[in-house]
XYZ file of C-alpha atoms in Angstrom:
118
model
C 130.491 136.420 43.032
C 129.901 135.809 46.733
C 128.003 132.508 46.642
C 130.702 130.744 44.589
C 133.259 132.016 47.117
C 131.229 130.243 49.781
C 131.441 127.027 47.777
C 128.146 127.094 45.887
C 128.603 125.411 42.517
C 127.055 126.940 39.423
C 124.512 124.102 39.083
C 123.423 124.665 42.724
C 123.063 128.429 42.471
C 119.388 128.599 41.446
C 118.223 126.261 44.216
C 120.321 127.944 46.875
C 119.024 131.384 45.846
C 115.412 130.226 46.036
C 115.926 128.797 49.531
C 117.875 131.807 50.849
C 115.138 134.091 49.590
C 112.755 132.362 52.023
C 114.857 133.158 55.106
C 112.772 136.108 56.277
C 109.531 134.218 55.689
C 110.307 130.766 57.147
C 113.315 131.369 59.426
C 116.858 130.074 59.636
C 116.001 126.627 60.977
C 113.745 125.831 58.025
C 116.273 127.257 55.565
C 119.056 125.240 57.223
C 117.001 122.056 56.931
C 116.002 122.700 53.330
C 119.575 123.486 52.282
C 120.832 120.353 54.018
C 118.065 117.872 53.261
C 116.677 119.000 49.922
C 119.773 120.433 48.279
C 122.402 118.310 50.080
C 124.490 121.372 50.963
C 127.274 120.546 53.413
C 126.824 121.724 57.023
C 129.824 124.066 56.828
C 128.520 125.678 53.639
C 125.036 126.018 55.172
C 126.521 127.955 58.084
C 128.509 130.207 55.730
C 125.358 130.877 53.683
C 123.386 131.693 56.821
C 126.173 134.005 57.995
C 125.755 135.945 54.743
C 121.964 135.895 55.134
C 122.330 137.465 58.601
C 124.251 140.429 57.212
C 122.267 143.587 57.730
C 124.856 145.921 56.248
C 127.575 145.940 53.644
C 130.094 146.169 56.477
C 128.705 142.919 57.927
C 129.011 141.325 54.493
C 132.594 142.514 54.160
C 133.445 140.900 57.510
C 131.859 137.560 56.564
C 133.593 137.617 53.181
C 136.944 138.466 54.781
C 136.581 135.563 57.227
C 135.694 133.217 54.393
C 138.674 134.361 52.333
C 140.968 133.876 55.340
C 139.615 130.352 55.906
C 139.651 129.301 52.253
C 142.257 128.677 49.634
C 140.709 130.852 46.962
C 142.453 132.424 44.029
C 143.400 136.066 43.889
C 141.023 136.405 40.919
C 138.071 135.079 42.948
C 138.971 137.317 45.865
C 139.135 140.340 43.552
C 135.744 139.448 42.020
C 134.125 139.328 45.444
C 135.764 142.595 46.497
C 134.440 144.153 43.294
C 130.903 142.886 43.965
C 130.943 144.286 47.508
C 132.307 147.588 46.189
C 129.428 147.781 43.691
C 126.904 147.461 46.509
C 128.729 150.158 48.472
C 128.652 152.437 45.439
C 124.922 151.871 44.934
C 124.240 152.762 48.557
C 126.457 155.822 48.219
C 124.528 156.911 45.127
C 121.278 156.506 47.048
C 122.735 158.767 49.740
C 123.823 161.323 47.154
C 120.321 161.317 45.627
C 118.688 161.805 49.014
C 116.895 158.462 48.960
C 119.070 156.530 51.400
C 116.220 156.409 53.921
C 114.269 154.341 51.417
C 117.064 151.868 50.629
C 118.318 149.032 52.792
C 120.714 146.143 52.410
C 119.220 142.667 52.770
C 121.388 139.745 51.682
C 118.427 137.363 51.739
C 116.524 139.090 48.962
C 117.875 137.216 45.979
C 114.723 136.863 43.869
C 115.596 136.551 40.239
C 119.367 136.349 40.694
C 119.350 132.686 39.718
C 118.163 133.740 36.266
C 121.320 135.731 35.642
């Protein structure tokens, strides 16, 4: 729900996910170049994607999403879908807390392995 909000088209999703997944391994500069040069992602979208990749908490993600919604002309349906996706992540983290395993769970927006398959 979040990547389409940022402007990623459905046919670009798999490639963008693969590149974003490399962020921790190769760094932002390499990811920026690969998104721009290999996938022809616009500079503004690259920066939005990297802003999401930098999110180290759900609260960070909420802030980036809110800024994107404010700057974009997106539908109420799309906005609701993104809010729902963020809420799901918050609920998962809350369940981890309730189960006493929160110390073993962390949020990392760059780990997207396999998401392109769904």
